[in-house]
């Protein structure tokens, strides 16, 4: 799911926008799309780490694997990965949102 979101946002929005009109990347809408791209990238990175840990435990510690990766724990680990992706984006999102609400004195 994360790879699909990441690929769709980059392929259909960020990539063409960069090629056609790079100045449009400064708009609020484009910034929100870039933040969602960062969210998917962070979530995919965390999920990839989880899969690597899953495979390592399966091969090297099979007795520990059956306790560490039960169905309910796997769902919890996945939710934690998505939350980590969201926590990665929130500080940048708040700083950009606060800056976009400021009034530019030259426009008055």
Backbone as XML, in Angstrom:
<?xml version="1.0"?>
<chain id="A" units="angstrom">
  <residue number="1" name="UNK">
    <atom name="N" x="0.830" y="-1.192" z="0.000"/>
    <atom name="CA" x="0.000" y="0.000" z="0.000"/>
    <atom name="C" x="0.877" y="1.259" z="0.000"/>
  </residue>
  <residue number="2" name="UNK">
    <atom name="N" x="1.913" y="1.229" z="0.804"/>
    <atom name="CA" x="2.787" y="2.396" z="0.880"/>
    <atom name="C" x="3.527" y="2.649" z="-0.417"/>
  </residue>
  <residue number="3" name="UNK">
    <atom name="N" x="4.014" y="1.571" z="-1.040"/>
    <atom name="CA" x="4.719" y="1.733" z="-2.312"/>
    <atom name="C" x="3.781" y="2.271" z="-3.386"/>
  </residue>
  <residue number="4" name="UNK">
    <atom name="N" x="2.526" y="1.845" z="-3.356"/>
    <atom name="CA" x="1.556" y="2.304" z="-4.349"/>
    <atom name="C" x="1.302" y="3.807" z="-4.185"/>
  </residue>
  <residue number="5" name="UNK">
    <atom name="N" x="1.078" y="4.254" z="-2.944"/>
    <atom name="CA" x="0.851" y="5.676" z="-2.702"/>
    <atom name="C" x="2.047" y="6.520" z="-3.087"/>
  </residue>
  <residue number="6" name="UNK">
    <atom name="N" x="3.215" y="6.032" z="-2.732"/>
    <atom name="CA" x="4.449" y="6.741" z="-3.053"/>
    <atom name="C" x="4.627" y="6.860" z="-4.567"/>
  </residue>
  <residue number="7" name="UNK">
    <atom name="N" x="4.411" y="5.770" z="-5.278"/>
    <atom name="CA" x="4.585" y="5.771" z="-6.733"/>
    <atom name="C" x="3.538" y="6.633" z="-7.426"/>
  </residue>
  <residue number="8" name="UNK">
    <atom name="N" x="2.304" y="6.562" z="-6.984"/>
    <atom name="CA" x="1.245" y="7.350" z="-7.622"/>
    <atom name="C" x="1.472" y="8.851" z="-7.466"/>
  </residue>
  <residue number="9" name="UNK">
    <atom name="N" x="1.805" y="9.272" z="-6.257"/>
    <atom name="CA" x="2.013" y="10.702" z="-6.020"/>
    <atom name="C" x="3.194" y="11.218" z="-6.825"/>
  </residue>
  <residue number="10" name="UNK">
    <atom name="N" x="4.278" y="10.442" z="-6.844"/>
    <atom name="CA" x="5.448" y="10.916" z="-7.576"/>
    <atom name="C" x="5.220" y="10.861" z="-9.080"/>
  </residue>
  <residue number="11" name="UNK">
    <atom name="N" x="4.624" y="9.783" z="-9.577"/>
    <atom name="CA" x="4.472" y="9.595" z="-11.010"/>
    <atom name="C" x="3.486" y="10.574" z="-11.637"/>
  </residue>
  <residue number="12" name="UNK">
    <atom name="N" x="2.359" y="10.784" z="-10.977"/>
    <atom name="CA" x="1.305" y="11.574" z="-11.607"/>
    <atom name="C" x="1.266" y="13.038" z="-11.174"/>
  </residue>
  <residue number="13" name="UNK">
    <atom name="N" x="1.971" y="13.399" z="-10.093"/>
    <atom name="CA" x="1.880" y="14.781" z="-9.639"/>
    <atom name="C" x="3.253" y="15.447" z="-9.558"/>
  </residue>
  <residue number="14" name="UNK">
    <atom name="N" x="4.105" y="14.953" z="-8.704"/>
    <atom name="CA" x="5.371" y="15.640" z="-8.427"/>
    <atom name="C" x="6.296" y="15.621" z="-9.640"/>
  </residue>
  <residue number="15" name="UNK">
    <atom name="N" x="6.443" y="14.459" z="-10.276"/>
    <atom name="CA" x="7.316" y="14.370" z="-11.448"/>
    <atom name="C" x="6.886" y="15.277" z="-12.587"/>
  </residue>
  <residue number="16" name="UNK">
    <atom name="N" x="5.633" y="15.149" z="-13.077"/>
    <atom name="CA" x="5.210" y="16.032" z="-14.171"/>
    <atom name="C" x="5.213" y="17.511" z="-13.795"/>
  </residue>
  <residue number="17" name="UNK">
    <atom name="N" x="4.841" y="17.819" z="-12.555"/>
    <atom name="CA" x="4.824" y="19.214" z="-12.117"/>
    <atom name="C" x="6.228" y="19.801" z="-12.131"/>
  </residue>
  <residue number="18" name="UNK">
    <atom name="N" x="7.203" y="18.998" z="-11.764"/>
    <atom name="CA" x="8.588" y="19.455" z="-11.783"/>
    <atom name="C" x="9.062" y="19.697" z="-13.206"/>
  </residue>
  <residue number="19" name="UNK">
    <atom name="N" x="8.648" y="18.857" z="-14.120"/>
    <atom name="CA" x="9.082" y="19.014" z="-15.510"/>
    <atom name="C" x="8.357" y="20.149" z="-16.227"/>
  </residue>
  <residue number="20" name="UNK">
    <atom name="N" x="7.057" y="20.289" z="-15.987"/>
    <atom name="CA" x="6.259" y="21.271" z="-16.721"/>
    <atom name="C" x="6.417" y="22.677" z="-16.154"/>
  </residue>
  <residue number="21" name="UNK">
    <atom name="N" x="6.187" y="22.831" z="-14.864"/>
    <atom name="CA" x="6.213" y="24.161" z="-14.264"/>
    <atom name="C" x="6.736" y="24.059" z="-12.826"/>
  </residue>
  <residue number="22" name="UNK">
    <atom name="N" x="8.046" y="24.140" z="-12.630"/>
    <atom name="CA" x="8.610" y="23.973" z="-11.282"/>
    <atom name="C" x="8.161" y="25.029" z="-10.279"/>
  </residue>
  <residue number="23" name="UNK">
    <atom name="N" x="7.718" y="26.191" z="-10.743"/>
    <atom name="CA" x="7.265" y="27.231" z="-9.809"/>
    <atom name="C" x="6.006" y="26.804" z="-9.066"/>
  </residue>
  <residue number="24" name="UNK">
    <atom name="N" x="5.239" y="25.880" z="-9.634"/>
    <atom name="CA" x="4.005" y="25.413" z="-8.999"/>
    <atom name="C" x="4.282" y="24.578" z="-7.749"/>
  </residue>
  <residue number="25" name="UNK">
    <atom name="N" x="5.530" y="24.148" z="-7.561"/>
    <atom name="CA" x="5.866" y="23.371" z="-6.361"/>
    <atom name="C" x="5.802" y="24.219" z="-5.101"/>
  </residue>
  <residue number="26" name="UNK">
    <atom name="N" x="5.765" y="25.537" z="-5.229"/>
    <atom name="CA" x="5.693" y="26.411" z="-4.068"/>
    <atom name="C" x="4.263" y="26.630" z="-3.594"/>
  </residue>
  <residue number="27" name="UNK">
    <atom name="N" x="3.267" y="26.133" z="-4.302"/>
    <atom name="CA" x="1.877" y="26.316" z="-3.875"/>
    <atom name="C" x="1.576" y="25.426" z="-2.681"/>
  </residue>
  <residue number="28" name="UNK">
    <atom name="N" x="0.551" y="25.789" z="-1.956"/>
    <atom name="CA" x="0.172" y="25.036" z="-0.757"/>
    <atom name="C" x="-0.257" y="23.618" z="-1.115"/>
  </residue>
  <residue number="29" name="UNK">
    <atom name="N" x="-0.997" y="23.461" z="-2.206"/>
    <atom name="CA" x="-1.443" y="22.136" z="-2.630"/>
    <atom name="C" x="-0.257" y="21.235" z="-2.951"/>
  </residue>
  <residue number="30" name="UNK">
    <atom name="N" x="0.731" y="21.763" z="-3.664"/>
    <atom name="CA" x="1.907" y="20.973" z="-4.015"/>
    <atom name="C" x="2.703" y="20.608" z="-2.764"/>
  </residue>
  <residue number="31" name="UNK">
    <atom name="N" x="2.781" y="21.530" z="-1.816"/>
    <atom name="CA" x="3.487" y="21.229" z="-0.576"/>
    <atom name="C" x="2.803" y="20.093" z="0.185"/>
  </residue>
  <residue number="32" name="UNK">
    <atom name="N" x="1.469" y="20.076" z="0.190"/>
    <atom name="CA" x="0.742" y="18.998" z="0.879"/>
    <atom name="C" x="0.965" y="17.655" z="0.187"/>
  </residue>
  <residue number="33" name="UNK">
    <atom name="N" x="1.048" y="17.677" z="-1.143"/>
    <atom name="CA" x="1.337" y="16.440" z="-1.866"/>
    <atom name="C" x="2.752" y="15.946" z="-1.574"/>
  </residue>
  <residue number="34" name="UNK">
    <atom name="N" x="3.684" y="16.862" z="-1.474"/>
    <atom name="CA" x="5.054" y="16.478" z="-1.145"/>
    <atom name="C" x="5.110" y="15.900" z="0.270"/>
  </residue>
  <residue number="35" name="UNK">
    <atom name="N" x="4.338" y="16.478" z="1.200"/>
    <atom name="CA" x="4.299" y="15.934" z="2.557"/>
    <atom name="C" x="3.698" y="14.529" z="2.569"/>
  </residue>
  <residue number="36" name="UNK">
    <atom name="N" x="2.673" y="14.310" z="1.762"/>
    <atom name="CA" x="2.098" y="12.965" z="1.709"/>
    <atom name="C" x="3.093" y="11.983" z="1.089"/>
  </residue>
  <residue number="37" name="UNK">
    <atom name="N" x="3.901" y="12.449" z="0.138"/>
    <atom name="CA" x="4.952" y="11.609" z="-0.429"/>
    <atom name="C" x="5.980" y="11.244" z="0.649"/>
  </residue>
  <residue number="38" name="UNK">
    <atom name="N" x="6.377" y="12.211" z="1.465"/>
    <atom name="CA" x="7.295" y="11.931" z="2.572"/>
    <atom name="C" x="6.687" y="10.936" z="3.550"/>
  </residue>
  <residue number="39" name="UNK">
    <atom name="N" x="5.379" y="11.067" z="3.804"/>
    <atom name="CA" x="4.690" y="10.144" z="4.706"/>
    <atom name="C" x="4.789" y="8.719" z="4.182"/>
  </residue>
  <residue number="40" name="UNK">
    <atom name="N" x="4.504" y="8.532" z="2.896"/>
    <atom name="CA" x="4.577" y="7.186" z="2.333"/>
    <atom name="C" x="6.013" y="6.664" z="2.333"/>
  </residue>
  <residue number="41" name="UNK">
    <atom name="N" x="6.981" y="7.523" z="2.046"/>
    <atom name="CA" x="8.391" y="7.099" z="2.055"/>
    <atom name="C" x="8.820" y="6.649" z="3.443"/>
  </residue>
  <residue number="42" name="UNK">
    <atom name="N" x="8.458" y="7.410" z="4.469"/>
    <atom name="CA" x="8.829" y="7.047" z="5.840"/>
    <atom name="C" x="8.129" y="5.765" z="6.268"/>
  </residue>
  <residue number="43" name="UNK">
    <atom name="N" x="6.868" y="5.619" z="5.910"/>
    <atom name="CA" x="6.132" y="4.400" z="6.273"/>
    <atom name="C" x="6.702" y="3.178" z="5.569"/>
  </residue>
  <residue number="44" name="UNK">
    <atom name="N" x="7.039" y="3.327" z="4.294"/>
    <atom name="CA" x="7.614" y="2.216" z="3.541"/>
    <atom name="C" x="8.975" y="1.837" z="4.114"/>
  </residue>
  <residue number="45" name="UNK">
    <atom name="N" x="9.762" y="2.827" z="4.498"/>
    <atom name="CA" x="11.062" y="2.527" z="5.109"/>
    <atom name="C" x="10.919" y="1.756" z="6.411"/>
  </residue>
  <residue number="46" name="UNK">
    <atom name="N" x="9.978" y="2.161" z="7.228"/>
    <atom name="CA" x="9.740" y="1.474" z="8.499"/>
    <atom name="C" x="9.194" y="0.066" z="8.263"/>
  </residue>
  <residue number="47" name="UNK">
    <atom name="N" x="8.292" y="-0.074" z="7.309"/>
    <atom name="CA" x="7.738" y="-1.392" z="6.995"/>
    <atom name="C" x="8.800" y="-2.315" z="6.405"/>
  </residue>
  <residue number="48" name="UNK">
    <atom name="N" x="9.713" y="-1.774" z="5.617"/>
    <atom name="CA" x="10.804" y="-2.589" z="5.070"/>
    <atom name="C" x="11.715" y="-3.090" z="6.182"/>
  </residue>
  <residue number="49" name="UNK">
    <atom name="N" x="11.958" y="-2.238" z="7.164"/>
    <atom name="CA" x="12.741" y="-2.659" z="8.320"/>
    <atom name="C" x="12.026" y="-3.762" z="9.100"/>
  </residue>
  <residue number="50" name="UNK">
    <atom name="N" x="10.721" y="-3.646" z="9.216"/>
    <atom name="CA" x="9.927" y="-4.668" z="9.896"/>
    <atom name="C" x="9.984" y="-6.002" z="9.147"/>
  </residue>
  <residue number="51" name="UNK">
    <atom name="N" x="9.905" y="-5.961" z="7.833"/>
    <atom name="CA" x="9.985" y="-7.188" z="7.041"/>
    <atom name="C" x="11.370" y="-7.820" z="7.184"/>
  </residue>
  <residue number="52" name="UNK">
    <atom name="N" x="12.418" y="-7.000" z="7.200"/>
    <atom name="CA" x="13.768" y="-7.527" z="7.377"/>
    <atom name="C" x="13.916" y="-8.194" z="8.742"/>
  </residue>
  <residue number="53" name="UNK">
    <atom name="N" x="13.348" y="-7.576" z="9.773"/>
    <atom name="CA" x="13.386" y="-8.175" z="11.106"/>
    <atom name="C" x="12.593" y="-9.476" z="11.134"/>
  </residue>
  <residue number="54" name="UNK">
    <atom name="N" x="11.462" y="-9.492" z="10.465"/>
    <atom name="CA" x="10.632" y="-10.690" z="10.371"/>
    <atom name="C" x="11.421" y="-11.832" z="9.741"/>
  </residue>
  <residue number="55" name="UNK">
    <atom name="N" x="12.070" y="-11.559" z="8.621"/>
    <atom name="CA" x="12.833" y="-12.602" z="7.922"/>
    <atom name="C" x="14.035" y="-13.066" z="8.748"/>
  </residue>
  <residue number="56" name="UNK">
    <atom name="N" x="14.697" y="-12.125" z="9.426"/>
    <atom name="CA" x="15.853" y="-12.491" z="10.239"/>
    <atom name="C" x="15.451" y="-13.417" z="11.380"/>
  </residue>
  <residue number="57" name="UNK">
    <atom name="N" x="14.351" y="-13.057" z="12.061"/>
    <atom name="CA" x="13.900" y="-13.907" z="13.154"/>
    <atom name="C" x="13.433" y="-15.275" z="12.647"/>
  </residue>
  <residue number="58" name="UNK">
    <atom name="N" x="12.819" y="-15.292" z="11.472"/>
    <atom name="CA" x="12.335" y="-16.550" z="10.924"/>
    <atom name="C" x="13.488" y="-17.514" z="10.631"/>
  </residue>
  <residue number="59" name="UNK">
    <atom name="N" x="14.602" y="-16.978" z="10.167"/>
    <atom name="CA" x="15.729" y="-17.824" z="9.801"/>
    <atom name="C" x="16.603" y="-18.161" z="11.007"/>
  </residue>
  <residue number="60" name="UNK">
    <atom name="N" x="16.944" y="-17.145" z="11.812"/>
    <atom name="CA" x="17.930" y="-17.363" z="12.864"/>
    <atom name="C" x="17.321" y="-17.751" z="14.215"/>
  </residue>
  <residue number="61" name="UNK">
    <atom name="N" x="16.129" y="-17.325" z="14.522"/>
    <atom name="CA" x="15.504" y="-17.632" z="15.815"/>
    <atom name="C" x="14.053" y="-18.102" z="15.596"/>
  </residue>
  <residue number="62" name="UNK">
    <atom name="N" x="13.854" y="-19.290" z="15.052"/>
    <atom name="CA" x="12.487" y="-19.712" z="14.740"/>
    <atom name="C" x="11.586" y="-19.860" z="15.963"/>
  </residue>
  <residue number="63" name="UNK">
    <atom name="N" x="12.130" y="-20.197" z="17.113"/>
    <atom name="CA" x="11.295" y="-20.324" z="18.318"/>
    <atom name="C" x="10.825" y="-18.956" z="18.814"/>
  </residue>
  <residue number="64" name="UNK">
    <atom name="N" x="11.689" y="-17.959" z="18.705"/>
    <atom name="CA" x="11.314" y="-16.601" z="19.090"/>
    <atom name="C" x="10.347" y="-15.981" z="18.071"/>
  </residue>
  <residue number="65" name="UNK">
    <atom name="N" x="10.481" y="-16.396" z="16.819"/>
    <atom name="CA" x="9.625" y="-15.853" z="15.762"/>
    <atom name="C" x="8.149" y="-16.133" z="16.037"/>
  </residue>
  <residue number="66" name="UNK">
    <atom name="N" x="7.836" y="-17.332" z="16.459"/>
    <atom name="CA" x="6.422" y="-17.680" z="16.674"/>
    <atom name="C" x="5.793" y="-16.862" z="17.793"/>
  </residue>
  <residue number="67" name="UNK">
    <atom name="N" x="6.590" y="-16.409" z="18.743"/>
    <atom name="CA" x="6.054" y="-15.554" z="19.808"/>
    <atom name="C" x="6.062" y="-14.079" z="19.423"/>
  </residue>
  <residue number="68" name="UNK">
    <atom name="N" x="7.045" y="-13.658" z="18.667"/>
    <atom name="CA" x="7.187" y="-12.230" z="18.345"/>
    <atom name="C" x="6.244" y="-11.780" z="17.233"/>
  </residue>
  <residue number="69" name="UNK">
    <atom name="N" x="5.908" y="-12.661" z="16.312"/>
    <atom name="CA" x="5.085" y="-12.266" z="15.172"/>
    <atom name="C" x="3.773" y="-13.059" z="15.134"/>
  </residue>
  <residue number="70" name="UNK">
    <atom name="N" x="2.998" y="-12.910" z="16.181"/>
    <atom name="CA" x="1.639" y="-13.446" z="16.141"/>
    <atom name="C" x="0.790" y="-12.526" z="15.271"/>
  </residue>
  <residue number="71" name="UNK">
    <atom name="N" x="-0.423" y="-12.952" z="14.971"/>
    <atom name="CA" x="-1.288" y="-12.152" z="14.091"/>
    <atom name="C" x="-1.575" y="-10.773" z="14.701"/>
  </residue>
  <residue number="72" name="UNK">
    <atom name="N" x="-1.930" y="-10.744" z="15.962"/>
    <atom name="CA" x="-2.265" y="-9.457" z="16.600"/>
    <atom name="C" x="-1.030" y="-8.563" z="16.746"/>
  </residue>
  <residue number="73" name="UNK">
    <atom name="N" x="0.110" y="-9.145" z="17.048"/>
    <atom name="CA" x="1.331" y="-8.332" z="17.161"/>
    <atom name="C" x="1.776" y="-7.799" z="15.808"/>
  </residue>
  <residue number="74" name="UNK">
    <atom name="N" x="1.593" y="-8.578" z="14.765"/>
    <atom name="CA" x="1.960" y="-8.107" z="13.429"/>
    <atom name="C" x="1.096" y="-6.922" z="13.024"/>
  </residue>
  <residue number="75" name="UNK">
    <atom name="N" x="-0.183" y="-6.981" z="13.330"/>
    <atom name="CA" x="-1.062" y="-5.838" z="13.048"/>
    <atom name="C" x="-0.621" y="-4.627" z="13.865"/>
  </residue>
  <residue number="76" name="UNK">
    <atom name="N" x="-0.263" y="-4.834" z="15.122"/>
    <atom name="CA" x="0.210" y="-3.725" z="15.960"/>
    <atom name="C" x="1.512" y="-3.144" z="15.417"/>
  </residue>
  <residue number="77" name="UNK">
    <atom name="N" x="2.444" y="-3.997" z="14.993"/>
    <atom name="CA" x="3.706" y="-3.509" z="14.420"/>
    <atom name="C" x="3.455" y="-2.687" z="13.153"/>
  </residue>
  <residue number="78" name="UNK">
    <atom name="N" x="2.528" y="-3.147" z="12.339"/>
    <atom name="CA" x="2.206" y="-2.422" z="11.108"/>
    <atom name="C" x="1.604" y="-1.055" z="11.419"/>
  </residue>
  <residue number="79" name="UNK">
    <atom name="N" x="0.702" y="-1.008" z="12.396"/>
    <atom name="CA" x="0.117" y="0.279" z="12.796"/>
    <atom name="C" x="1.186" y="1.218" z="13.342"/>
  </residue>
  <residue number="80" name="UNK">
    <atom name="N" x="2.116" y="0.690" z="14.092"/>
    <atom name="CA" x="3.209" y="1.509" z="14.627"/>
    <atom name="C" x="4.052" y="2.077" z="13.484"/>
  </residue>
  <residue number="81" name="UNK">
    <atom name="N" x="4.282" y="1.299" z="12.435"/>
    <atom name="CA" x="5.051" y="1.792" z="11.287"/>
    <atom name="C" x="4.329" y="2.940" z="10.597"/>
  </residue>
  <residue number="82" name="UNK">
    <atom name="N" x="3.007" y="2.829" z="10.417"/>
    <atom name="CA" x="2.254" y="3.913" z="9.786"/>
    <atom name="C" x="2.236" y="5.153" z="10.682"/>
  </residue>
  <residue number="83" name="UNK">
    <atom name="N" x="2.151" y="4.956" z="11.979"/>
    <atom name="CA" x="2.182" y="6.089" z="12.913"/>
    <atom name="C" x="3.551" y="6.762" z="12.884"/>
  </residue>
  <residue number="84" name="UNK">
    <atom name="N" x="4.618" y="5.979" z="12.792"/>
    <atom name="CA" x="5.966" y="6.562" z="12.691"/>
    <atom name="C" x="6.102" y="7.400" z="11.421"/>
  </residue>
  <residue number="85" name="UNK">
    <atom name="N" x="5.511" y="6.942" z="10.329"/>
    <atom name="CA" x="5.525" y="7.736" z="9.098"/>
    <atom name="C" x="4.798" y="9.051" z="9.278"/>
  </residue>
  <residue number="86" name="UNK">
    <atom name="N" x="3.679" y="9.007" z="9.997"/>
    <atom name="CA" x="2.926" y="10.227" z="10.264"/>
    <atom name="C" x="3.699" y="11.156" z="11.189"/>
  </residue>
  <residue number="87" name="UNK">
    <atom name="N" x="4.359" y="10.611" z="12.201"/>
    <atom name="CA" x="5.152" y="11.435" z="13.109"/>
    <atom name="C" x="6.349" y="12.063" z="12.402"/>
  </residue>
  <residue number="88" name="UNK">
    <atom name="N" x="6.828" y="11.408" z="11.358"/>
    <atom name="CA" x="7.932" y="11.956" z="10.579"/>
    <atom name="C" x="7.496" y="13.211" z="9.828"/>
  </residue>
  <residue number="89" name="UNK">
    <atom name="N" x="6.244" y="13.266" z="9.408"/>
    <atom name="CA" x="5.751" y="14.369" z="8.577"/>
    <atom name="C" x="5.190" y="15.525" z="9.402"/>
  </residue>
  <residue number="90" name="UNK">
    <atom name="N" x="4.647" y="15.263" z="10.583"/>
    <atom name="CA" x="3.934" y="16.288" z="11.359"/>
    <atom name="C" x="4.768" y="17.543" z="11.638"/>
  </residue>
  <residue number="91" name="UNK">
    <atom name="N" x="6.018" y="17.464" z="12.107"/>
    <atom name="CA" x="6.756" y="18.714" z="12.381"/>
    <atom name="C" x="6.934" y="19.596" z="11.142"/>
  </residue>
  <residue number="92" name="UNK">
    <atom name="N" x="7.235" y="18.987" z="10.021"/>
    <atom name="CA" x="7.398" y="19.756" z="8.791"/>
    <atom name="C" x="6.062" y="20.320" z="8.326"/>
  </residue>
  <residue number="93" name="UNK">
    <atom name="N" x="5.007" y="19.563" z="8.496"/>
    <atom name="CA" x="3.672" y="20.005" z="8.102"/>
    <atom name="C" x="3.231" y="21.205" z="8.939"/>
  </residue>
  <residue number="94" name="UNK">
    <atom name="N" x="3.488" y="21.166" z="10.237"/>
    <atom name="CA" x="3.107" y="22.276" z="11.117"/>
    <atom name="C" x="3.903" y="23.529" z="10.775"/>
  </residue>
  <residue number="95" name="UNK">
    <atom name="N" x="5.197" y="23.390" z="10.539"/>
    <atom name="CA" x="6.006" y="24.576" z="10.231"/>
    <atom name="C" x="5.609" y="25.176" z="8.884"/>
  </residue>
  <residue number="96" name="UNK">
    <atom name="N" x="5.296" y="24.347" z="7.917"/>
    <atom name="CA" x="4.870" y="24.866" z="6.610"/>
    <atom name="C" x="3.493" y="25.509" z="6.706"/>
  </residue>
  <residue number="97" name="UNK">
    <atom name="N" x="2.591" y="24.909" z="7.483"/>
    <atom name="CA" x="1.237" y="25.449" z="7.611"/>
    <atom name="C" x="1.280" y="26.801" z="8.318"/>
  </residue>
  <residue number="98" name="UNK">
    <atom name="N" x="2.095" y="26.926" z="9.362"/>
    <atom name="CA" x="2.215" y="28.192" z="10.069"/>
    <atom name="C" x="2.799" y="29.282" z="9.194"/>
  </residue>
  <residue number="99" name="UNK">
    <atom name="N" x="3.746" y="28.914" z="8.348"/>
    <atom name="CA" x="4.367" y="29.888" z="7.457"/>
    <atom name="C" x="3.414" y="30.314" z="6.348"/>
  </residue>
  <residue number="100" name="UNK">
    <atom name="N" x="2.534" y="29.414" z="5.915"/>
    <atom name="CA" x="1.619" y="29.766" z="4.835"/>
    <atom name="C" x="0.518" y="30.705" z="5.298"/>
  </residue>
  <residue number="101" name="UNK">
    <atom name="N" x="0.262" y="30.764" z="6.603"/>
    <atom name="CA" x="-0.776" y="31.643" z="7.118"/>
    <atom name="C" x="-0.268" y="33.053" z="7.414"/>
  </residue>
  <residue number="102" name="UNK">
    <atom name="N" x="1.033" y="33.252" z="7.380"/>
    <atom name="CA" x="1.583" y="34.567" z="7.661"/>
    <atom name="C" x="1.274" y="35.513" z="6.509"/>
  </residue>
  <residue number="103" name="UNK">
    <atom name="N" x="0.991" y="36.769" z="6.847"/>
    <atom name="CA" x="0.685" y="37.768" z="5.836"/>
    <atom name="C" x="1.980" y="38.388" z="5.354"/>
  </residue>
  <residue number="104" name="UNK">
    <atom name="N" x="2.121" y="38.463" z="4.071"/>
    <atom name="CA" x="3.298" y="39.085" z="3.472"/>
    <atom name="C" x="3.072" y="40.600" z="3.434"/>
  </residue>
  <residue number="105" name="UNK">
    <atom name="N" x="3.905" y="41.425" z="4.111"/>
    <atom name="CA" x="3.672" y="42.855" z="4.167"/>
    <atom name="C" x="3.774" y="43.539" z="2.811"/>
  </residue>
  <residue number="106" name="UNK">
    <atom name="N" x="4.446" y="42.955" z="1.849"/>
    <atom name="CA" x="4.578" y="43.588" z="0.538"/>
    <atom name="C" x="3.295" y="43.475" z="-0.281"/>
  </residue>
  <residue number="107" name="UNK">
    <atom name="N" x="2.405" y="42.532" z="0.076"/>
    <atom name="CA" x="1.171" y="42.361" z="-0.667"/>
    <atom name="C" x="0.052" y="43.258" z="-0.185"/>
  </residue>
  <residue number="108" name="UNK">
    <atom name="N" x="0.232" y="43.963" z="0.908"/>
    <atom name="CA" x="-0.849" y="44.794" z="1.453"/>
    <atom name="C" x="-0.990" y="46.087" z="0.698"/>
  </residue>
</chain>
